[in-house]
XYZ file of C-alpha atoms in Angstrom:
240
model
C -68.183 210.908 -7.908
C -66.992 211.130 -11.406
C -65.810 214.295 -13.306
C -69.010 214.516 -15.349
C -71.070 214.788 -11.767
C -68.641 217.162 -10.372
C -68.881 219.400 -12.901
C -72.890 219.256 -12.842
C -72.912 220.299 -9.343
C -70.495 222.918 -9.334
C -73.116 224.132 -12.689
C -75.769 223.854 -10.328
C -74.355 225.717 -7.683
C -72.818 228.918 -10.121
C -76.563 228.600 -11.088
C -78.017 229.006 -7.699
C -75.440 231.587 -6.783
C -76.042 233.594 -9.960
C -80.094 233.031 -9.802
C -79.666 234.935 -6.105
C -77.300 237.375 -6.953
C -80.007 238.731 -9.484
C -82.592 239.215 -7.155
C -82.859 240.328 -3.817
C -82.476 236.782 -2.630
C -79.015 237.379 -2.231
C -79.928 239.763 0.967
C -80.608 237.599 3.230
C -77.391 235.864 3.177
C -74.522 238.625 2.556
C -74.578 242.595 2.725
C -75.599 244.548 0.062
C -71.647 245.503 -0.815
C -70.660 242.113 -2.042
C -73.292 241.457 -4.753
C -70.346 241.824 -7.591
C -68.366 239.561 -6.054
C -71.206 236.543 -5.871
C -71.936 237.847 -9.549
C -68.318 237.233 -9.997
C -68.083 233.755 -7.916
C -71.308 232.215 -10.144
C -70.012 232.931 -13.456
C -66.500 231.427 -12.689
C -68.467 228.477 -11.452
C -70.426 228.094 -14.785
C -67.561 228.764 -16.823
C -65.686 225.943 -15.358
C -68.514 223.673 -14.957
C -69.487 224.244 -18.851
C -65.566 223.484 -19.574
C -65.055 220.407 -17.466
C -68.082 219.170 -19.351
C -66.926 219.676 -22.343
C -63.538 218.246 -21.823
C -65.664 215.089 -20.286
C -67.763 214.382 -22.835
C -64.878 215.257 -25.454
C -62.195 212.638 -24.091
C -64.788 209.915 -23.718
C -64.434 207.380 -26.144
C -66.643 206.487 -29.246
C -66.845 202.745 -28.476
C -67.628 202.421 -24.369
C -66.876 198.865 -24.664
C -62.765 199.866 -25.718
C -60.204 198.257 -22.897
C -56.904 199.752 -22.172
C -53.107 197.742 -22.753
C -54.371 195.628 -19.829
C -56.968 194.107 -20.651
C -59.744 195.805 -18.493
C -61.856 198.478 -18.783
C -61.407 201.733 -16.782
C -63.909 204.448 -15.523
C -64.167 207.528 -13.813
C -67.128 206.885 -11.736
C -66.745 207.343 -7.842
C -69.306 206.746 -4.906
C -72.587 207.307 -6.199
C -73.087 209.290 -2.504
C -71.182 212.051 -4.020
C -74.258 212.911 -5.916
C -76.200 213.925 -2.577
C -73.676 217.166 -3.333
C -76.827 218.007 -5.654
C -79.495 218.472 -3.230
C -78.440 221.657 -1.615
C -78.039 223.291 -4.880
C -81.174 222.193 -5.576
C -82.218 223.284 -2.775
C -80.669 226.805 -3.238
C -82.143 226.944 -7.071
C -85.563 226.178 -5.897
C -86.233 227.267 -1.905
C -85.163 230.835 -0.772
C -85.032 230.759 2.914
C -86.147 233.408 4.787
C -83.634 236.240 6.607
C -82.448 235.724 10.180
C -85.463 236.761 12.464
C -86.706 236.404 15.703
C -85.415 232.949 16.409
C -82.008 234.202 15.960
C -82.689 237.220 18.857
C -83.714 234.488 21.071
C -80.480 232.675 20.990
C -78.094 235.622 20.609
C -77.457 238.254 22.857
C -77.514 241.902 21.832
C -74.233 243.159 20.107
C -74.600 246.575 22.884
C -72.431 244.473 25.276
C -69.309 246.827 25.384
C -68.378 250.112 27.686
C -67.997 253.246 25.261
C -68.654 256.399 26.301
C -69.016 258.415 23.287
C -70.288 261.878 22.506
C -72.469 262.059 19.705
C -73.595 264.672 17.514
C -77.570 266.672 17.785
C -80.057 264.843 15.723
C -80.502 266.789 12.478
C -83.759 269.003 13.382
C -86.843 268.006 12.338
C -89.515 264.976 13.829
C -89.762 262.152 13.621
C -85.931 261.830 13.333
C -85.395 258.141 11.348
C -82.720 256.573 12.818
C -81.839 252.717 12.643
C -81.759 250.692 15.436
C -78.031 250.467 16.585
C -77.365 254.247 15.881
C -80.642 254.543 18.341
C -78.819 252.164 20.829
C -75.179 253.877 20.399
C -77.240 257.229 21.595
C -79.315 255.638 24.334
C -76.433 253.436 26.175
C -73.193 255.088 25.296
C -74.484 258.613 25.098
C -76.831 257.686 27.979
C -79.842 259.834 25.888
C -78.053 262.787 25.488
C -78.965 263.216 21.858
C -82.457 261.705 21.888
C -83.864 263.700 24.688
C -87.199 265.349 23.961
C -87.158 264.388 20.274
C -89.652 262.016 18.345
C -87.798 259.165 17.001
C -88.720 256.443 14.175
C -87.791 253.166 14.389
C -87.986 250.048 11.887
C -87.452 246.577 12.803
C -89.361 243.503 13.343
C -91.266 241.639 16.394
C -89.250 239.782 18.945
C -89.887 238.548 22.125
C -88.013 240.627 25.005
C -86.642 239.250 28.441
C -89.539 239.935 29.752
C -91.701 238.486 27.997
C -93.262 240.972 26.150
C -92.222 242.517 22.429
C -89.203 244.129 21.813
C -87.982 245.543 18.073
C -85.120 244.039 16.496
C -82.810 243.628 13.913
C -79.573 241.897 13.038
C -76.780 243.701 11.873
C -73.839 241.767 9.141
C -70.033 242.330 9.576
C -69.964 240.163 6.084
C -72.690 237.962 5.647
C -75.535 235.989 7.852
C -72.876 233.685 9.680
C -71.931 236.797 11.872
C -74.861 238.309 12.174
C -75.812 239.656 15.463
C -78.963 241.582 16.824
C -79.833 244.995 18.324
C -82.673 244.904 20.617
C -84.873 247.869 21.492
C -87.093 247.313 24.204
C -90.717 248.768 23.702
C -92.984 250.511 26.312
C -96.579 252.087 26.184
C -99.010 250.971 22.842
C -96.505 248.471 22.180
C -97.410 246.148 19.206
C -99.004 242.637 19.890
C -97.898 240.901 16.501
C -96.634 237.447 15.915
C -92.356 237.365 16.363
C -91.138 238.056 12.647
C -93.428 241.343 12.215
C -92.234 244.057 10.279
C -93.112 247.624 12.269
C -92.231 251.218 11.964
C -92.638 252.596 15.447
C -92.066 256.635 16.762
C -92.103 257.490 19.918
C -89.806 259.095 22.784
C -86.632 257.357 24.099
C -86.665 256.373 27.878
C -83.789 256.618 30.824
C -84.539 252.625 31.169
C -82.560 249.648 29.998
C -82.596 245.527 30.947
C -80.116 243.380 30.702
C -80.194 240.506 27.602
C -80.235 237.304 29.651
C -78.142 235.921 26.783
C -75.089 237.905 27.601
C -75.575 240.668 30.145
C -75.721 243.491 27.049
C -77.829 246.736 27.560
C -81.302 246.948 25.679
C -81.998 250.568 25.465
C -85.969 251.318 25.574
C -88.708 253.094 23.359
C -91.713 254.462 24.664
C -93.956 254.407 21.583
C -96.576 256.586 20.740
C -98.181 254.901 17.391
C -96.750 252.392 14.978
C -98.114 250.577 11.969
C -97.060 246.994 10.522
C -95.114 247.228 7.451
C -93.985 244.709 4.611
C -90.522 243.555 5.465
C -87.698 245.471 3.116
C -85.793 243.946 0.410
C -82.369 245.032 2.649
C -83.705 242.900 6.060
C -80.314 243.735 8.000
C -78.815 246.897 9.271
């Protein structure tokens, strides 16, 4: 690959990287935190793809058929393969895939796998309290309930299928961006949802002294027994 296609795909990946950056696209791929830096990142990439360009096109010379000392003539080109290098940043400019869902859940076990014991503060007062999925986990398997006894909690998460078989809430939580992303899994009892996996849900209900074991790696799911939930449109922010 020559100079000239280099520096067209590095443009078309600062492009990509910018064009998702700018939106919520970025989301799904990195916490919310490190949107300056991928601002950052693009624009470095465009600036130097713009000024490899130039340089290119500048330094080429005026009559292509012009031979050096030795008699031959000398290009930059390189294996034409190298231009494949375009497709995923194509891809990225064009198709935004979607967050990591239910088919992650599947294959990963839930990130309650450790032994903490950990007393945790009351709930501030008022029902439904809104709490996310792995602060509702941290109470139910750490604090075995303590907190979450006799209150109404509120839950928001999407469809998965459970060990058993039947639904479960979930949602994958980022250390930095999708590559480490690992679930929390809420089991769900009583007018559990029957949606397709991938379902967005708000769910309140009561928690319940009952856990399972994640098949995947022997981790605690904590249970919900719900008492109404409606679907919901998934958020711009998919991961905890």
């Amino acid at each position: 690959m020559n100079r000239q296609a280099q520096a067209v795909v590095m443009l078309l990946f600062g492009g990509a990287i910018l064009r998702a950056s700018w939106t919520d696209v970025y989301l799904r791929y990195v916490k919310h935190g490190l949107r300056p830096f991928l601002i950052a990142a693009g624009l470095l990439l465009v600036a130097a793809a713009v000024m490899a360009l130039r340089d290119e096109l500048r330094d080429r010379p005026a009559d292509p058929s012009e031979r050096d000392d030795d008699g031959h003539r000398h290009g930059h080109s390189g294996p034409k393969l190298g231009w494949l290098l375009v497709l995923p940043a194509l891809g990225l400019l064009m198709i935004a895939p979607p967050a990591l869902g239910a088919d992650t859940v599947a294959r990963t076990g839930s990130m309650l796998n450790g032994t903490k014991e950990i007393a945790y503060s009351p709930l501030p007062p008022g029902d439904p309290a809104k709490l996310t999925l792995l602060e509702f986990g941290y109470r139910a398997v750490y604090d075995s309930g303590r907190t979450l006894r006799d209150r109404q909690i509120q839950l928001t998460g999407f469809i998965a299928t459970g060990p058993d078989g039947q639904p479960m809430l979930a949602r994958i939580i980022l250390a930095c961006c999708a590559a480490d992303g690992v679930p929390i899994k809420i089991g769900l009892r009583g007018d559990v949802p029957r949606l397709p996996p991938d379902t967005w849900v708000q769910v309140q209900g009561r928690w319940v002294a009952h856990t399972a074991k994640d098949p995947v790696n022997e981790s605690d799911i904590p249970y919900l027994e719900v008492d109404t939930w409606q679907r919901i449109r998934p958020p711009a922010e998919q991961y905890e």
